[in-house]
Coordinates of C-alpha atoms and ligand atoms in Angstrom, one line a residue:
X1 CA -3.9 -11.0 16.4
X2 CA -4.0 -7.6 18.8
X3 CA -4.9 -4.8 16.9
X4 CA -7.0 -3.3 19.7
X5 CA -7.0 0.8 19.4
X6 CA -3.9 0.8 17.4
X7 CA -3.8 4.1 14.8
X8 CA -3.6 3.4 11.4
X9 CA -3.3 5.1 8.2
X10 CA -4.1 3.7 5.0
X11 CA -3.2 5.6 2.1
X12 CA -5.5 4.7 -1.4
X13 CA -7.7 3.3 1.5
X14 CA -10.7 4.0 -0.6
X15 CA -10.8 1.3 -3.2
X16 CA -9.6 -2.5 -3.7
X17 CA -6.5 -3.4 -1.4
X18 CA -6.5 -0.1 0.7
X19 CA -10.6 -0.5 1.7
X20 CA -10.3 -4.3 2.3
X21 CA -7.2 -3.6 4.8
X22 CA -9.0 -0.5 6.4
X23 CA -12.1 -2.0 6.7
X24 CA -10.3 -5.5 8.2
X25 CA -8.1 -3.3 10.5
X26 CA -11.6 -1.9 12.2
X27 CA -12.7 -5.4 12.8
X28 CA -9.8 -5.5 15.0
X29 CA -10.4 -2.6 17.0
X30 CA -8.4 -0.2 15.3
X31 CA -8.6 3.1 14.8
X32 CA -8.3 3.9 10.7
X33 CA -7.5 7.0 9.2
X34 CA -8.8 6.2 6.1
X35 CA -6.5 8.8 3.3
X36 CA -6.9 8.9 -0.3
X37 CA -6.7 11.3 -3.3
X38 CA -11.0 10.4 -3.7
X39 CA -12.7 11.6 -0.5
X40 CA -16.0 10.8 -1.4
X41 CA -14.8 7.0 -1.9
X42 CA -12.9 7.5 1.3
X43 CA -15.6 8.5 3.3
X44 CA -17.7 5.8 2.2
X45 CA -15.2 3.3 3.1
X46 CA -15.5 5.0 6.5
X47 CA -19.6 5.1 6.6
X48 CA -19.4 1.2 6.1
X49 CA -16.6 0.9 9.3
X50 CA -18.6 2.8 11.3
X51 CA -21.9 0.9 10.2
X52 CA -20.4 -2.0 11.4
X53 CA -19.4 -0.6 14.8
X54 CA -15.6 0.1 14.0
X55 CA -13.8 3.7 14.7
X56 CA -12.8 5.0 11.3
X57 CA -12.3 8.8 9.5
X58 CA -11.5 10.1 6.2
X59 CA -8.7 12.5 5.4
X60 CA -8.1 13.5 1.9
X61 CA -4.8 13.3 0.6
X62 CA -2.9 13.1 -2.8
X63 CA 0.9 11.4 -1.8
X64 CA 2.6 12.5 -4.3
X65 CA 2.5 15.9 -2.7
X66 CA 4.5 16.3 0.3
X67 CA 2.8 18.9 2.1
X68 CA -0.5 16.8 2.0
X69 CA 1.1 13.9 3.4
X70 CA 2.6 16.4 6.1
X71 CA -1.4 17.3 7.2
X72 CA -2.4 13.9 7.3
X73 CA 0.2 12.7 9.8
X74 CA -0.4 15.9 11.7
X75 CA -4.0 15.8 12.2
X76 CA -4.3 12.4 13.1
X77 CA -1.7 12.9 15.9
X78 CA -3.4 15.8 16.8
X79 CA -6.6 13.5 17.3
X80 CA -5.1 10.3 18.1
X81 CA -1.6 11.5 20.0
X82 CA 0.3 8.8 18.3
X83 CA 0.5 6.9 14.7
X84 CA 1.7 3.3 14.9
X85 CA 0.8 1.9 11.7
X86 CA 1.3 3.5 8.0
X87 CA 0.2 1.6 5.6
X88 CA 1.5 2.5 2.3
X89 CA -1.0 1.2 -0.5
X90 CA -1.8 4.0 -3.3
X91 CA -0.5 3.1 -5.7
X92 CA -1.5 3.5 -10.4
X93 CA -0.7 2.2 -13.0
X94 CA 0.2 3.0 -16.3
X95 CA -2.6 4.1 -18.9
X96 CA -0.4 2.5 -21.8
X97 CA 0.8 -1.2 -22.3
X98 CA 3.9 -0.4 -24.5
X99 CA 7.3 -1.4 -24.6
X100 CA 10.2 0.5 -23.3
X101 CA 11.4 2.4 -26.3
X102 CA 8.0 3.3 -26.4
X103 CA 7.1 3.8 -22.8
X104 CA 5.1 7.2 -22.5
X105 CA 6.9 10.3 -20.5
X106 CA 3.9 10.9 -18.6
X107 CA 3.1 7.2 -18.0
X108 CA 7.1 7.7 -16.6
X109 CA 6.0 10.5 -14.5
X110 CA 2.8 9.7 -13.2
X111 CA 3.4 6.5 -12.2
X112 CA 6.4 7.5 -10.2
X113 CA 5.0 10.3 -8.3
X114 CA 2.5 8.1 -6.9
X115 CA 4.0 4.5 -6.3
X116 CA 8.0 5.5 -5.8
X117 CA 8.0 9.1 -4.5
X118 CA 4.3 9.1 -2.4
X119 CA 5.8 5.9 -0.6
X120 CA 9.1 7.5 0.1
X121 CA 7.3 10.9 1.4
X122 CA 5.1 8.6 3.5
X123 CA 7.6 6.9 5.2
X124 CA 9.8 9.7 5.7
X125 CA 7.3 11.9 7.5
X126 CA 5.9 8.6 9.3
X127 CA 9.4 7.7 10.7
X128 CA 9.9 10.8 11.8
X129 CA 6.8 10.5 14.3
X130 CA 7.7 6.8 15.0
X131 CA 11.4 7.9 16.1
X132 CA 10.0 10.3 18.0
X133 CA 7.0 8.3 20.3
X134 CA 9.8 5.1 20.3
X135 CA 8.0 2.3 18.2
X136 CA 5.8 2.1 14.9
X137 CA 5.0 0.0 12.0
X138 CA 5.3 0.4 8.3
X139 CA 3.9 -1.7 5.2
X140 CA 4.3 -1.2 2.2
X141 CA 2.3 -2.4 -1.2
X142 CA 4.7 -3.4 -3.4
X143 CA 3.9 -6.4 -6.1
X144 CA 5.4 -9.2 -7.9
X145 CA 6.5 -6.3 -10.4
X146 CA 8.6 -5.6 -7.8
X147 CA 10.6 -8.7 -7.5
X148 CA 9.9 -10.4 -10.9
X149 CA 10.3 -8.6 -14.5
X150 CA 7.1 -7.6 -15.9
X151 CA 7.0 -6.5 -20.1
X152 CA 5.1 -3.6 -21.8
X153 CA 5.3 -2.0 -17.6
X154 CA 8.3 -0.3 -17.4
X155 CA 7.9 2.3 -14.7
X156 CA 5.1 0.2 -12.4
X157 CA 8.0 -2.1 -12.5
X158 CA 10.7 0.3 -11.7
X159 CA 8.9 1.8 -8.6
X160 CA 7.5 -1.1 -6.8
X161 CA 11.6 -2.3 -7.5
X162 CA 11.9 0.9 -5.7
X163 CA 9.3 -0.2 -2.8
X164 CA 11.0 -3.1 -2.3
X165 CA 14.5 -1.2 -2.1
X166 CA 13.0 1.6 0.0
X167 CA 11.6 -1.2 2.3
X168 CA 14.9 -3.0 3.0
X169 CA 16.8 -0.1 3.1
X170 CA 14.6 2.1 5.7
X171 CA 14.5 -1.6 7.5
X172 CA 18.1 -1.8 8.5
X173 CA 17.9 1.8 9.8
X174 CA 14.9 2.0 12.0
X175 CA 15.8 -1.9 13.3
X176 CA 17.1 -0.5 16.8
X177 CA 14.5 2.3 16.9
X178 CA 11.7 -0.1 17.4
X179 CA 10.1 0.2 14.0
X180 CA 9.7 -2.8 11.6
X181 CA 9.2 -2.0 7.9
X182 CA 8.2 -4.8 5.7
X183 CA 6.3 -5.6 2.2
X184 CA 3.7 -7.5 0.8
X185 CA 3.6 -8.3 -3.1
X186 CA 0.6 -9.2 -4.2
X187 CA 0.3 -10.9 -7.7
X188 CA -2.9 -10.3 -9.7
X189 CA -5.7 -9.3 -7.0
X190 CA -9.0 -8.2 -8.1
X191 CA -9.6 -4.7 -7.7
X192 CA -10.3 -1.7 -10.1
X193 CA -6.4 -1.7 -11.4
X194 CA -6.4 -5.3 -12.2
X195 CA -9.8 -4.4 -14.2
X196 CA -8.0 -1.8 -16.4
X197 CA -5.2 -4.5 -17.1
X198 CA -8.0 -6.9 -17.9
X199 CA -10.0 -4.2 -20.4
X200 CA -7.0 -4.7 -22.6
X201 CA -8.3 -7.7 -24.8
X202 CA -11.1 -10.1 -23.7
X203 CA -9.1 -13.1 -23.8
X204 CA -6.5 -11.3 -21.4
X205 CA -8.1 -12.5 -17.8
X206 CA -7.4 -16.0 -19.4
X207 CA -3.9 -15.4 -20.7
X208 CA -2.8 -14.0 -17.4
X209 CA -4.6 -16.8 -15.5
X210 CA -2.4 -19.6 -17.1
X211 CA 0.5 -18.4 -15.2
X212 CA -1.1 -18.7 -11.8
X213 CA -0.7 -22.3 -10.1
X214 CA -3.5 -21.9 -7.9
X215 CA -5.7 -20.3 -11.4
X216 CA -7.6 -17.8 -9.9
X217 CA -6.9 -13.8 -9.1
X218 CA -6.4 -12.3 -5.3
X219 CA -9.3 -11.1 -3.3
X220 CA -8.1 -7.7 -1.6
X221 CA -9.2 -9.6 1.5
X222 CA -6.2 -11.8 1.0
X223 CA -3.6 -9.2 1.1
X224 CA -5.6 -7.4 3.8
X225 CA -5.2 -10.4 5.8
X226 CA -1.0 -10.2 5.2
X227 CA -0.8 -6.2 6.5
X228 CA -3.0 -7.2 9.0
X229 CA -0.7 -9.4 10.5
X230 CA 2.9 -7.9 9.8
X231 CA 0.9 -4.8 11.7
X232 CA 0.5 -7.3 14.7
X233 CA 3.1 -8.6 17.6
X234 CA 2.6 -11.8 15.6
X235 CA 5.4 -11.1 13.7
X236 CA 7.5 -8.9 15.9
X237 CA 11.0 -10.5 14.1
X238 CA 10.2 -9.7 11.2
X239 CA 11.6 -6.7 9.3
X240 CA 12.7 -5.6 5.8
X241 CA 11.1 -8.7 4.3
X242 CA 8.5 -9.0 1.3
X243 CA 5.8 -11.1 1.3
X244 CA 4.5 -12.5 -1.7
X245 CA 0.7 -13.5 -2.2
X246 CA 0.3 -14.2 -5.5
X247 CA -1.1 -17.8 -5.8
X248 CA 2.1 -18.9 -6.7
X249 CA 2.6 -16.9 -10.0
X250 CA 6.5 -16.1 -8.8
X251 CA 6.8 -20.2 -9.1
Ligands
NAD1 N1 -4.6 -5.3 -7.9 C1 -3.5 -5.9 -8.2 O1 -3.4 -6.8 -9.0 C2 -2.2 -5.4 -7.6 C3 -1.1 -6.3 -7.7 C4 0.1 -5.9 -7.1 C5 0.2 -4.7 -6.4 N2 -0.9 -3.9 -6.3 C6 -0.8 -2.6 -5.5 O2 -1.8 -2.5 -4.6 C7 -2.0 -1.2 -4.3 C8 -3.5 -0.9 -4.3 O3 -4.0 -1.1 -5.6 P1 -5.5 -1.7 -5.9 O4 -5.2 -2.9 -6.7 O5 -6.2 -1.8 -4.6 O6 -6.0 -0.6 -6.8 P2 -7.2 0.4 -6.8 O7 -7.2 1.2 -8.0 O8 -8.5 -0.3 -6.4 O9 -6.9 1.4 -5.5 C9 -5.9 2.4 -5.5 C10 -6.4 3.5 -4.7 O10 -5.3 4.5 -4.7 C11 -5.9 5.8 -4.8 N3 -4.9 6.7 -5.3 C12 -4.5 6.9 -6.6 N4 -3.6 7.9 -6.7 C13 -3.4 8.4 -5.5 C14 -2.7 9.4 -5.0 N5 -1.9 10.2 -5.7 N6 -2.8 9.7 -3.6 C15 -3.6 9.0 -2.8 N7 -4.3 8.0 -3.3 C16 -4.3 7.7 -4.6 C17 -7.1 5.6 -5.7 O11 -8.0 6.7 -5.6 C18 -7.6 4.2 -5.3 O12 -8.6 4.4 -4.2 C19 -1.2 -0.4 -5.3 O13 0.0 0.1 -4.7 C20 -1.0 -1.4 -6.4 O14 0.2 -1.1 -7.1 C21 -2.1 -4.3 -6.8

């Protein structure tokens, strides 16, 4: 897998998914803009890349406003000259369990300014570059609450149905521009968001494990290993597809 000085942004790069990927991007010789709303857990994503020899720097940026999105892109092209990977990964989710009728407004809002409306600013503003130097690469974090109904989690699923849609759809434009956009759908992967699922009863890490084949959660290395590769020339056919790493959970 050749991912030897490619630039890279990973957005919610500083915690679970997003800091696994950076961090495994760098031991490939990348260059990782490492972007998310928490610079101070950004950065030490970075200090750790750097420790180990890789080429990493921390930008601070909240997606789910446009014009920060618009100064990450610009300053890394203004260091870097050209962006060929966005990785879109932040990504909440809601702060209440309930079910639809009772689904809160500002769970509604929240989670899709971040998960639906950050991914679509990211791409737009990415593609835009990407059409401009003639190739680029986009993945996006969707989940298995994108492809599969999930209860008492109405708007996580409706935006990462949304991911998946935006995905496809961006896909079949950008095929003959040289840019592949794909997906990966993680099931449960342990991480700080799968811990605030988990807080929600003590038996729950159980209950949630029964419907796992394989009966064990993700490591974020896992999916890191996925983007990793969909980044690469490995999979240079592939476009507008999901992958799904969930240990078998969507058997
Ligand atoms: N962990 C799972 O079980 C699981 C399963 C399926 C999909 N996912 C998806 O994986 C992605 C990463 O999640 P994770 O599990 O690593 O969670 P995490 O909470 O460990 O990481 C999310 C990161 O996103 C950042 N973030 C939050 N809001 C942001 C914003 N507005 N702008 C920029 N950054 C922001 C956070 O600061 C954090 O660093 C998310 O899109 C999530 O929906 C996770």
């Amino acid at each position: 897998m050749n991912l030897d000085t490619k630039v890279v942004i990973i957005t919610g790069a500083g915690s679970g998914i997003g800091a696994a990927t950076a961090k495994l991007f760098a031991t490939h010789n990348a260059n990782v803009i490492v972007s998310d709303i928490n610079l101070e857990s950004a950065q030490k994503v970075v200090d750790e890349i750097i420790a180990e020899g890789g080429n990493a720097s921390a930008i601070k940026t909240d997606v789910t406003q446009f014009e920060e999105v618009e100064t990450l892109i610009k300053k890394t092209v203004e260091h870097h000259d050209r962006l060929d990977v966005m990785v879109n990964n932040a990504g909440i989710g809601g702060k209440n369990q309930l079910r639809t009728a009772d689904h809160t407004h500002e769970d509604w809002h929240n989670v899709i300014a971040v998960n639906q409306t950050g991914v679509f600013y990211c791409m737009k503003l990415a593609l835009q570059r990407m059409v401009k130097q003639g190739n680029g690469n986009i993945i996006n974090v969707a989940s298995l609450a994108g492809l599969k109904a999930s209860g008492n989690n109405l708007s996580y699923s409706a935006s990462k149905f949304a991911v998946v849609g935006m995905t496809k759809s961006a896909a079949l434009e950008y095929g003959r521009k040289n840019i592949r956009i794909n997906a990966v759908c993680p099931g449960f992967t342990n991480s700080a968001l799968l811990d605030q699922l988990l807080s929600v009863s003590s038996d729950m890490g159980d209950k949630l494990k029964r419907f796992i084949p394989m009966g064990r959660f993700g490591e974020a290395t896992e999916i890191a290993e996925a983007i990793c590769w969909l980044a690469s020339e490995n999979s240079k056919f592939i476009t507008g597809q999901t992958i799904t790493l969930d240990g078998g959970t969507s058997l």
